[in-house]
């Protein structure tokens, strides 16, 4: 059980803010994750969102837009060119809007679950005796 709230960290990610403090911006540019939070200094370079945000963004966008296409076609049956004019820009705009927010949520999830080095758990201390202990007194 984690002491970090998964829902709160993911919500902070959706708001494009640091999962730890909710103040600093998580991205240094559109999708480039900052190495560390500019406010609290939490290291964010551990994130491994990889392709997950793209898959989830496509899933959400597809369900919204296909549902709207079917609803408009059922109720209004517009000419094909009307569909061609409306839906591609909507897909593009929705995807560009959702992608950083979904990526922020994925990073928040990883942070809350202490994945990929977000653990804060110290690396195992090297079991090397101090140098002085290895040398025998003459
Ligand atoms: Zn922070």
PDB file of N, CA and C in Angstrom, residues 8 10 18 35 48 68 73 75 81 89 99 105 116 123 128 132-133 137:
ATOM      1  N   UNK A   8      -5.082  11.420  -6.727  1.00  0.00           N
ATOM      2  CA  UNK A   8      -4.634  12.814  -6.641  1.00  0.00           C
ATOM      3  C   UNK A   8      -3.429  13.060  -7.555  1.00  0.00           C
ATOM      4  N   UNK A  10      -2.659  11.413 -10.290  1.00  0.00           N
ATOM      5  CA  UNK A  10      -3.095  11.373 -11.691  1.00  0.00           C
ATOM      6  C   UNK A  10      -3.856  12.648 -12.050  1.00  0.00           C
ATOM      7  N   UNK A  18       3.094  18.868 -11.318  1.00  0.00           N
ATOM      8  CA  UNK A  18       3.909  17.859 -10.646  1.00  0.00           C
ATOM      9  C   UNK A  18       3.026  16.936  -9.783  1.00  0.00           C
ATOM     10  N   UNK A  35      13.096  17.420 -16.143  1.00  0.00           N
ATOM     11  CA  UNK A  35      13.920  16.496 -15.366  1.00  0.00           C
ATOM     12  C   UNK A  35      13.508  16.487 -13.902  1.00  0.00           C
ATOM     13  N   UNK A  48       8.400   6.604 -17.374  1.00  0.00           N
ATOM     14  CA  UNK A  48       8.490   5.722 -18.547  1.00  0.00           C
ATOM     15  C   UNK A  48       7.087   5.601 -19.138  1.00  0.00           C
ATOM     16  N   UNK A  68     -19.927  10.686 -32.064  1.00  0.00           N
ATOM     17  CA  UNK A  68     -20.505  11.911 -32.641  1.00  0.00           C
ATOM     18  C   UNK A  68     -20.819  11.730 -34.124  1.00  0.00           C
ATOM     19  N   UNK A  73     -24.751  11.463 -38.251  1.00  0.00           N
ATOM     20  CA  UNK A  73     -25.238  10.760 -39.442  1.00  0.00           C
ATOM     21  C   UNK A  73     -26.665  10.274 -39.233  1.00  0.00           C
ATOM     22  N   UNK A  75     -28.998  11.497 -37.184  1.00  0.00           N
ATOM     23  CA  UNK A  75     -29.986  12.561 -37.030  1.00  0.00           C
ATOM     24  C   UNK A  75     -30.055  13.523 -38.213  1.00  0.00           C
ATOM     25  N   UNK A  81     -19.051  15.505 -47.722  1.00  0.00           N
ATOM     26  CA  UNK A  81     -18.048  16.558 -47.553  1.00  0.00           C
ATOM     27  C   UNK A  81     -18.187  17.264 -46.203  1.00  0.00           C
ATOM     28  N   UNK A  89     -10.416  17.699 -38.354  1.00  0.00           N
ATOM     29  CA  UNK A  89      -9.892  18.720 -37.425  1.00  0.00           C
ATOM     30  C   UNK A  89     -10.265  18.438 -35.972  1.00  0.00           C
ATOM     31  N   UNK A  99      -3.387  14.476 -25.351  1.00  0.00           N
ATOM     32  CA  UNK A  99      -2.114  13.751 -25.228  1.00  0.00           C
ATOM     33  C   UNK A  99      -1.265  14.182 -24.027  1.00  0.00           C
ATOM     34  N   UNK A 105      -1.174  12.148 -16.523  1.00  0.00           N
ATOM     35  CA  UNK A 105      -1.850  11.169 -15.659  1.00  0.00           C
ATOM     36  C   UNK A 105      -1.025   9.892 -15.557  1.00  0.00           C
ATOM     37  N   UNK A 116       9.490   2.638 -11.573  1.00  0.00           N
ATOM     38  CA  UNK A 116      10.606   3.123 -12.392  1.00  0.00           C
ATOM     39  C   UNK A 116      11.519   4.097 -11.658  1.00  0.00           C
ATOM     40  N   UNK A 123      18.586   3.358  -2.847  1.00  0.00           N
ATOM     41  CA  UNK A 123      19.255   2.213  -3.454  1.00  0.00           C
ATOM     42  C   UNK A 123      19.910   1.416  -2.330  1.00  0.00           C
ATOM     43  N   UNK A 128      30.072  -2.679   1.109  1.00  0.00           N
ATOM     44  CA  UNK A 128      31.532  -2.615   1.061  1.00  0.00           C
ATOM     45  C   UNK A 128      32.009  -2.015   2.377  1.00  0.00           C
ATOM     46  N   UNK A 132      39.336   1.531   5.642  1.00  0.00           N
ATOM     47  CA  UNK A 132      40.193   1.391   6.822  1.00  0.00           C
ATOM     48  C   UNK A 132      40.045   0.008   7.447  1.00  0.00           C
ATOM     49  N   UNK A 133      38.827  -0.576   7.351  1.00  0.00           N
ATOM     50  CA  UNK A 133      38.596  -1.870   7.962  1.00  0.00           C
ATOM     51  C   UNK A 133      39.305  -2.998   7.209  1.00  0.00           C
ATOM     52  N   UNK A 137      46.357  -3.331  10.625  1.00  0.00           N
ATOM     53  CA  UNK A 137      47.413  -2.504  11.187  1.00  0.00           C
ATOM     54  C   UNK A 137      48.749  -3.265  11.139  1.00  0.00           C
TER      55      UNK A 137
END
